[in-house]
């Protein structure tokens, strides 16, 4: 029997579609197992300032389909300090909260790891970020919705590119990771995808694009924001060196973080929310709940936060082969 009777959940870092579905799953799984459940507002900031509220099954009704996070989120500088974390600990002590579920990305788990080391509080993480840049899970919550948003936007831009015979450079999010760029590039038939994990050779790329000039009137070049140069610079370079293209640059920005979560993100969030609570009750701590090859898997925070720098070269090859 677990000693844990009170659990709080928070969302931290960038919001991601499906975070609400994860909050709902955590709260309801806790209640199902007889636990008193709490929500922390504004991520770690709310722990530091004591914005912690009791939550019941009804408080998470009708949110599975909503984007953003009802608990709000923040990137909290104070929690990066020992003093901040001490205040946070005092606040959860006051309410006798014995364990936490934190939903977020690498920054969230780095903070959680420090908190565990200093105050010995059980914490389980749930991967919630559009970037899909965590080890220990095939997909993070929000990634599927975000890439579908990108695909929808790029399809629309393609209509203009095709009508005007233009080359569009489209910058997508992903921080240091090219995974949003790569997958959305394949599914929109992009002619080239530039990602931070691989060095860019413009001449090779543009020469390849030029070869297929007879076959095509439009070109889409997807650039991951973490690429050394970003969309604007890439656009300028193409204009300078290949003046025969009519170039436009489009930066998709935060549209990628919003909107209704996809079915895949809702199911992923629901599975991981239940797994996180049950993991805590089984005595797990300091781990992220993820899904690998269809099965729930727990990975220590220290491993989960290691960025995956290895690119699946099968995917980059596919872009090249199919852009003839
Ligand atoms: O981590 C999610 C993400 O959207 C990244 O893709 C992006 O680099 C970053 O957050 C933007 O953060 P902010 O909304 O704080 O500017």
GROMACS .gro file of C-alpha atoms and ligand atoms in nm:
model
  340
    1UNK     CA    1   0.000   0.000   0.000
    2UNK     CA    2   0.132   0.341  -0.094
    3UNK     CA    3   0.176   0.609   0.171
    4UNK     CA    4   0.084   0.873  -0.085
    5UNK     CA    5  -0.255   1.032  -0.017
    6UNK     CA    6  -0.216   1.376  -0.178
    7UNK     CA    7  -0.076   1.446  -0.527
    8UNK     CA    8  -0.044   1.774  -0.718
    9UNK     CA    9  -0.008   1.818  -1.094
   10UNK     CA   10   0.140   2.110  -1.289
   11UNK     CA   11   0.222   2.206  -1.647
   12UNK     CA   12   0.547   2.387  -1.715
   13UNK     CA   13   0.747   2.528  -2.008
   14UNK     CA   14   0.580   2.587  -2.346
   15UNK     CA   15   0.215   2.482  -2.367
   16UNK     CA   16   0.137   2.190  -2.597
   17UNK     CA   17  -0.195   2.060  -2.733
   18UNK     CA   18  -0.297   1.761  -2.521
   19UNK     CA   19  -0.173   1.903  -2.190
   20UNK     CA   20  -0.536   1.940  -2.078
   21UNK     CA   21  -0.606   1.579  -2.166
   22UNK     CA   22  -0.305   1.483  -1.953
   23UNK     CA   23  -0.422   1.698  -1.657
   24UNK     CA   24  -0.766   1.535  -1.682
   25UNK     CA   25  -0.614   1.187  -1.685
   26UNK     CA   26  -0.388   1.257  -1.386
   27UNK     CA   27  -0.670   1.406  -1.177
   28UNK     CA   28  -0.918   1.132  -1.258
   29UNK     CA   29  -0.665   0.849  -1.217
   30UNK     CA   30  -0.573   0.990  -0.875
   31UNK     CA   31  -0.936   1.015  -0.766
   32UNK     CA   32  -0.999   0.661  -0.898
   33UNK     CA   33  -0.723   0.539  -0.665
   34UNK     CA   34  -0.860   0.732  -0.364
   35UNK     CA   35  -0.603   1.014  -0.372
   36UNK     CA   36  -0.676   1.382  -0.292
   37UNK     CA   37  -0.575   1.573  -0.602
   38UNK     CA   38  -0.442   1.928  -0.643
   39UNK     CA   39  -0.351   2.149  -0.936
   40UNK     CA   40  -0.065   2.402  -0.934
   41UNK     CA   41  -0.118   2.713  -1.142
   42UNK     CA   42   0.155   2.859  -1.367
   43UNK     CA   43   0.397   2.569  -1.339
   44UNK     CA   44   0.683   2.597  -1.091
   45UNK     CA   45   0.593   2.965  -1.032
   46UNK     CA   46   0.272   2.847  -0.866
   47UNK     CA   47   0.468   2.611  -0.642
   48UNK     CA   48   0.692   2.900  -0.534
   49UNK     CA   49   0.400   3.138  -0.471
   50UNK     CA   50   0.162   2.877  -0.334
   51UNK     CA   51  -0.102   2.889  -0.609
   52UNK     CA   52  -0.222   2.536  -0.540
   53UNK     CA   53  -0.588   2.441  -0.564
   54UNK     CA   54  -0.783   2.124  -0.484
   55UNK     CA   55  -0.922   1.955  -0.795
   56UNK     CA   56  -1.208   1.711  -0.833
   57UNK     CA   57  -1.337   1.504  -1.125
   58UNK     CA   58  -1.568   1.786  -1.234
   59UNK     CA   59  -1.288   2.044  -1.246
   60UNK     CA   60  -1.143   1.861  -1.547
   61UNK     CA   61  -1.473   1.798  -1.727
   62UNK     CA   62  -1.497   1.909  -2.089
   63UNK     CA   63  -1.125   1.989  -2.130
   64UNK     CA   64  -0.995   1.684  -2.320
   65UNK     CA   65  -1.058   1.865  -2.651
   66UNK     CA   66  -0.909   2.201  -2.551
   67UNK     CA   67  -0.566   2.332  -2.652
   68UNK     CA   68  -0.338   2.517  -2.409
   69UNK     CA   69  -0.346   2.428  -2.041
   70UNK     CA   70  -0.621   2.516  -1.792
   71UNK     CA   71  -0.357   2.525  -1.518
   72UNK     CA   72  -0.155   2.781  -1.718
   73UNK     CA   73   0.218   2.744  -1.759
   74UNK     CA   74   0.536   2.947  -1.718
   75UNK     CA   75   0.911   2.935  -1.750
   76UNK     CA   76   1.009   3.012  -1.389
   77UNK     CA   77   1.350   3.165  -1.309
   78UNK     CA   78   1.295   3.155  -0.932
   79UNK     CA   79   1.262   2.777  -0.930
   80UNK     CA   80   1.611   2.762  -1.081
   81UNK     CA   81   1.745   2.894  -0.748
   82UNK     CA   82   1.779   2.695  -0.421
   83UNK     CA   83   1.576   2.964  -0.240
   84UNK     CA   84   1.293   2.931  -0.491
   85UNK     CA   85   1.284   2.556  -0.459
   86UNK     CA   86   1.285   2.588  -0.078
   87UNK     CA   87   0.978   2.812  -0.093
   88UNK     CA   88   0.812   2.560  -0.324
   89UNK     CA   89   0.886   2.279  -0.082
   90UNK     CA   90   0.741   2.475   0.211
   91UNK     CA   91   0.422   2.540   0.015
   92UNK     CA   92   0.363   2.177  -0.071
   93UNK     CA   93   0.450   2.073   0.286
   94UNK     CA   94   0.181   2.308   0.420
   95UNK     CA   95  -0.083   2.118   0.221
   96UNK     CA   96   0.074   1.781   0.295
   97UNK     CA   97   0.125   1.715  -0.076
   98UNK     CA   98   0.345   1.407  -0.090
   99UNK     CA   99   0.409   1.371  -0.462
  100UNK     CA  100   0.399   1.563  -0.790
  101UNK     CA  101   0.322   1.495  -1.153
  102UNK     CA  102   0.495   1.748  -1.380
  103UNK     CA  103   0.395   1.783  -1.744
  104UNK     CA  104   0.649   1.953  -1.972
  105UNK     CA  105   0.980   1.916  -2.151
  106UNK     CA  106   1.349   1.905  -2.069
  107UNK     CA  107   1.352   2.225  -1.857
  108UNK     CA  108   1.063   2.089  -1.650
  109UNK     CA  109   1.240   1.761  -1.585
  110UNK     CA  110   1.573   1.927  -1.507
  111UNK     CA  111   1.396   2.131  -1.237
  112UNK     CA  112   1.214   1.824  -1.107
  113UNK     CA  113   1.539   1.630  -1.079
  114UNK     CA  114   1.698   1.903  -0.865
  115UNK     CA  115   1.386   1.924  -0.646
  116UNK     CA  116   1.397   1.549  -0.580
  117UNK     CA  117   1.767   1.558  -0.492
  118UNK     CA  118   1.721   1.845  -0.245
  119UNK     CA  119   1.386   1.759  -0.086
  120UNK     CA  120   1.332   1.391  -0.154
  121UNK     CA  121   0.986   1.438  -0.301
  122UNK     CA  122   0.851   1.172  -0.541
  123UNK     CA  123   0.794   1.317  -0.888
  124UNK     CA  124   0.690   1.155  -1.214
  125UNK     CA  125   0.707   1.346  -1.542
  126UNK     CA  126   0.484   1.340  -1.848
  127UNK     CA  127   0.640   1.453  -2.180
  128UNK     CA  128   0.441   1.754  -2.301
  129UNK     CA  129   0.612   1.952  -2.576
  130UNK     CA  130   0.553   2.000  -2.947
  131UNK     CA  131   0.926   1.948  -3.011
  132UNK     CA  132   0.932   1.567  -2.960
  133UNK     CA  133   1.290   1.607  -2.841
  134UNK     CA  134   1.292   1.377  -2.537
  135UNK     CA  135   1.450   1.036  -2.509
  136UNK     CA  136   1.236   0.759  -2.354
  137UNK     CA  137   0.920   0.809  -2.556
  138UNK     CA  138   0.843   0.767  -2.924
  139UNK     CA  139   0.624   1.075  -2.916
  140UNK     CA  140   0.568   1.367  -2.681
  141UNK     CA  141   0.221   1.509  -2.618
  142UNK     CA  142   0.155   1.792  -2.865
  143UNK     CA  143   0.389   1.682  -3.141
  144UNK     CA  144   0.125   1.508  -3.351
  145UNK     CA  145  -0.112   1.805  -3.333
  146UNK     CA  146   0.169   2.050  -3.411
  147UNK     CA  147   0.288   1.864  -3.719
  148UNK     CA  148  -0.068   1.842  -3.844
  149UNK     CA  149  -0.102   2.218  -3.798
  150UNK     CA  150   0.220   2.265  -3.997
  151UNK     CA  151   0.097   2.033  -4.270
  152UNK     CA  152  -0.229   2.225  -4.297
  153UNK     CA  153  -0.044   2.560  -4.318
  154UNK     CA  154   0.212   2.436  -4.573
  155UNK     CA  155  -0.061   2.284  -4.793
  156UNK     CA  156  -0.223   2.628  -4.803
  157UNK     CA  157   0.104   2.801  -4.883
  158UNK     CA  158   0.163   2.546  -5.158
  159UNK     CA  159  -0.153   2.673  -5.332
  160UNK     CA  160   0.004   3.020  -5.360
  161UNK     CA  161   0.347   2.882  -5.445
  162UNK     CA  162   0.196   2.677  -5.726
  163UNK     CA  163  -0.024   2.959  -5.859
  164UNK     CA  164   0.265   3.209  -5.871
  165UNK     CA  165   0.552   2.970  -5.955
  166UNK     CA  166   0.724   3.069  -5.631
  167UNK     CA  167   0.977   2.920  -5.392
  168UNK     CA  168   0.864   2.943  -5.030
  169UNK     CA  169   1.100   2.909  -4.737
  170UNK     CA  170   0.888   2.807  -4.437
  171UNK     CA  171   1.033   2.819  -4.087
  172UNK     CA  172   0.887   2.581  -3.830
  173UNK     CA  173   0.943   2.545  -3.453
  174UNK     CA  174   1.131   2.273  -3.270
  175UNK     CA  175   1.402   2.458  -3.077
  176UNK     CA  176   1.722   2.249  -3.131
  177UNK     CA  177   1.535   1.965  -3.292
  178UNK     CA  178   1.452   1.911  -3.660
  179UNK     CA  179   1.180   1.654  -3.598
  180UNK     CA  180   0.885   1.887  -3.668
  181UNK     CA  181   1.056   2.000  -3.989
  182UNK     CA  182   1.143   1.652  -4.109
  183UNK     CA  183   0.808   1.484  -4.060
  184UNK     CA  184   0.604   1.779  -4.186
  185UNK     CA  185   0.845   1.812  -4.478
  186UNK     CA  186   0.785   1.454  -4.587
  187UNK     CA  187   0.411   1.482  -4.555
  188UNK     CA  188   0.384   1.807  -4.752
  189UNK     CA  189   0.612   1.690  -5.030
  190UNK     CA  190   0.867   1.961  -4.947
  191UNK     CA  191   1.153   1.984  -5.195
  192UNK     CA  192   1.410   2.035  -4.917
  193UNK     CA  193   1.423   2.025  -4.537
  194UNK     CA  194   1.697   2.203  -4.341
  195UNK     CA  195   1.747   2.085  -3.983
  196UNK     CA  196   1.999   2.172  -3.711
  197UNK     CA  197   2.120   1.814  -3.681
  198UNK     CA  198   2.270   1.822  -4.033
  199UNK     CA  199   2.502   2.076  -4.196
  200UNK     CA  200   2.350   2.266  -4.481
  201UNK     CA  201   2.503   2.261  -4.823
  202UNK     CA  202   2.300   2.517  -5.020
  203UNK     CA  203   2.467   2.449  -5.344
  204UNK     CA  204   2.392   2.079  -5.328
  205UNK     CA  205   2.033   2.149  -5.229
  206UNK     CA  206   1.971   2.419  -5.487
  207UNK     CA  207   2.141   2.225  -5.761
  208UNK     CA  208   1.911   1.936  -5.679
  209UNK     CA  209   1.610   2.169  -5.686
  210UNK     CA  210   1.722   2.314  -6.019
  211UNK     CA  211   1.746   1.969  -6.173
  212UNK     CA  212   1.375   1.919  -6.125
  213UNK     CA  213   1.282   2.259  -6.272
  214UNK     CA  214   1.111   2.107  -6.569
  215UNK     CA  215   0.885   1.896  -6.346
  216UNK     CA  216   0.773   2.162  -6.105
  217UNK     CA  217   0.657   2.517  -6.079
  218UNK     CA  218   0.655   2.555  -5.699
  219UNK     CA  219   0.918   2.480  -5.437
  220UNK     CA  220   0.882   2.442  -5.060
  221UNK     CA  221   1.193   2.455  -4.841
  222UNK     CA  222   1.116   2.380  -4.476
  223UNK     CA  223   1.368   2.522  -4.228
  224UNK     CA  224   1.374   2.421  -3.861
  225UNK     CA  225   1.408   2.730  -3.639
  226UNK     CA  226   1.712   2.575  -3.469
  227UNK     CA  227   1.894   2.558  -3.801
  228UNK     CA  228   2.203   2.783  -3.776
  229UNK     CA  229   2.057   3.046  -4.002
  230UNK     CA  230   1.679   3.036  -3.971
  231UNK     CA  231   1.422   3.096  -4.244
  232UNK     CA  232   1.494   3.464  -4.314
  233UNK     CA  233   1.866   3.413  -4.377
  234UNK     CA  234   1.806   3.102  -4.584
  235UNK     CA  235   1.554   3.300  -4.793
  236UNK     CA  236   1.806   3.583  -4.847
  237UNK     CA  237   2.081   3.341  -4.950
  238UNK     CA  238   1.857   3.168  -5.202
  239UNK     CA  239   1.756   3.507  -5.345
  240UNK     CA  240   2.119   3.616  -5.379
  241UNK     CA  241   2.257   3.298  -5.527
  242UNK     CA  242   1.963   3.176  -5.732
  243UNK     CA  243   1.794   3.494  -5.859
  244UNK     CA  244   1.573   3.305  -6.102
  245UNK     CA  245   1.350   3.200  -5.812
  246UNK     CA  246   1.067   3.425  -5.689
  247UNK     CA  247   1.128   3.370  -5.317
  248UNK     CA  248   0.898   3.434  -5.019
  249UNK     CA  249   0.961   3.351  -4.652
  250UNK     CA  250   0.692   3.247  -4.409
  251UNK     CA  251   0.753   3.192  -4.036
  252UNK     CA  252   0.473   2.983  -3.889
  253UNK     CA  253   0.542   3.071  -3.523
  254UNK     CA  254   0.309   3.004  -3.231
  255UNK     CA  255   0.018   2.887  -3.444
  256UNK     CA  256   0.201   2.553  -3.410
  257UNK     CA  257   0.142   2.538  -3.035
  258UNK     CA  258  -0.233   2.604  -3.036
  259UNK     CA  259  -0.554   2.433  -3.125
  260UNK     CA  260  -0.749   2.119  -3.045
  261UNK     CA  261  -0.529   1.818  -2.973
  262UNK     CA  262  -0.540   1.539  -3.230
  263UNK     CA  263  -0.687   1.200  -3.143
  264UNK     CA  264  -0.335   1.061  -3.113
  265UNK     CA  265  -0.233   1.329  -2.861
  266UNK     CA  266  -0.550   1.279  -2.655
  267UNK     CA  267  -0.494   0.903  -2.631
  268UNK     CA  268  -0.123   0.947  -2.556
  269UNK     CA  269  -0.202   1.203  -2.283
  270UNK     CA  270  -0.471   0.981  -2.131
  271UNK     CA  271  -0.242   0.677  -2.119
  272UNK     CA  272   0.051   0.872  -1.976
  273UNK     CA  273  -0.164   1.050  -1.715
  274UNK     CA  274  -0.286   0.719  -1.575
  275UNK     CA  275   0.064   0.566  -1.596
  276UNK     CA  276   0.217   0.861  -1.407
  277UNK     CA  277  -0.022   0.832  -1.112
  278UNK     CA  278   0.001   0.454  -1.097
  279UNK     CA  279   0.381   0.479  -1.125
  280UNK     CA  280   0.391   0.707  -0.821
  281UNK     CA  281   0.165   0.472  -0.624
  282UNK     CA  282   0.395   0.182  -0.714
  283UNK     CA  283   0.686   0.376  -0.563
  284UNK     CA  284   0.843   0.520  -0.878
  285UNK     CA  285   1.008   0.863  -0.869
  286UNK     CA  286   1.243   1.074  -1.077
  287UNK     CA  287   1.122   0.918  -1.400
  288UNK     CA  288   0.931   1.021  -1.709
  289UNK     CA  289   0.640   0.807  -1.826
  290UNK     CA  290   0.658   0.752  -2.200
  291UNK     CA  291   0.546   0.509  -2.467
  292UNK     CA  292   0.800   0.303  -2.658
  293UNK     CA  293   0.677   0.071  -2.935
  294UNK     CA  294   0.324   0.090  -2.800
  295UNK     CA  295   0.408   0.006  -2.439
  296UNK     CA  296   0.438   0.229  -2.132
  297UNK     CA  297   0.804   0.280  -2.034
  298UNK     CA  298   0.965   0.479  -1.751
  299UNK     CA  299   1.294   0.662  -1.811
  300UNK     CA  300   1.502   0.849  -1.549
  301UNK     CA  301   1.481   1.227  -1.595
  302UNK     CA  302   1.857   1.246  -1.650
  303UNK     CA  303   1.824   1.022  -1.958
  304UNK     CA  304   1.495   1.166  -2.087
  305UNK     CA  305   1.640   1.518  -2.112
  306UNK     CA  306   1.925   1.413  -2.337
  307UNK     CA  307   1.838   1.561  -2.673
  308UNK     CA  308   1.820   1.316  -2.954
  309UNK     CA  309   2.076   1.444  -3.202
  310UNK     CA  310   2.071   1.142  -3.420
  311UNK     CA  311   1.854   1.200  -3.721
  312UNK     CA  312   1.679   0.915  -3.886
  313UNK     CA  313   1.866   0.928  -4.216
  314UNK     CA  314   1.599   0.710  -4.376
  315UNK     CA  315   1.368   1.008  -4.341
  316UNK     CA  316   1.613   1.262  -4.486
  317UNK     CA  317   1.672   1.025  -4.780
  318UNK     CA  318   1.299   1.005  -4.840
  319UNK     CA  319   1.280   1.385  -4.880
  320UNK     CA  320   1.557   1.370  -5.137
  321UNK     CA  321   1.425   1.072  -5.332
  322UNK     CA  322   1.069   1.202  -5.350
  323UNK     CA  323   1.149   1.559  -5.446
  324UNK     CA  324   1.241   1.472  -5.806
  325LIG     O1  325   0.948   2.406  -2.674
  325LIG     C1  326   0.837   2.446  -2.748
  325LIG     C2  327   0.868   2.570  -2.826
  325LIG     O2  328   0.752   2.608  -2.899
  325LIG     C3  329   0.990   2.560  -2.920
  325LIG     O3  330   0.959   2.492  -3.039
  325LIG     C4  331   1.023   2.705  -2.937
  325LIG     O4  332   1.161   2.721  -2.967
  325LIG     C5  333   0.994   2.764  -2.802
  325LIG     O5  334   0.901   2.676  -2.740
  325LIG     C6  335   0.936   2.904  -2.804
  325LIG     O6  336   0.916   2.943  -2.672
  325LIG     P1  337   0.838   3.073  -2.628
  325LIG     O7  338   0.691   3.050  -2.655
  325LIG     O8  339   0.866   3.088  -2.484
  325LIG     O9  340   0.891   3.185  -2.712
   0.00000   0.00000   0.00000
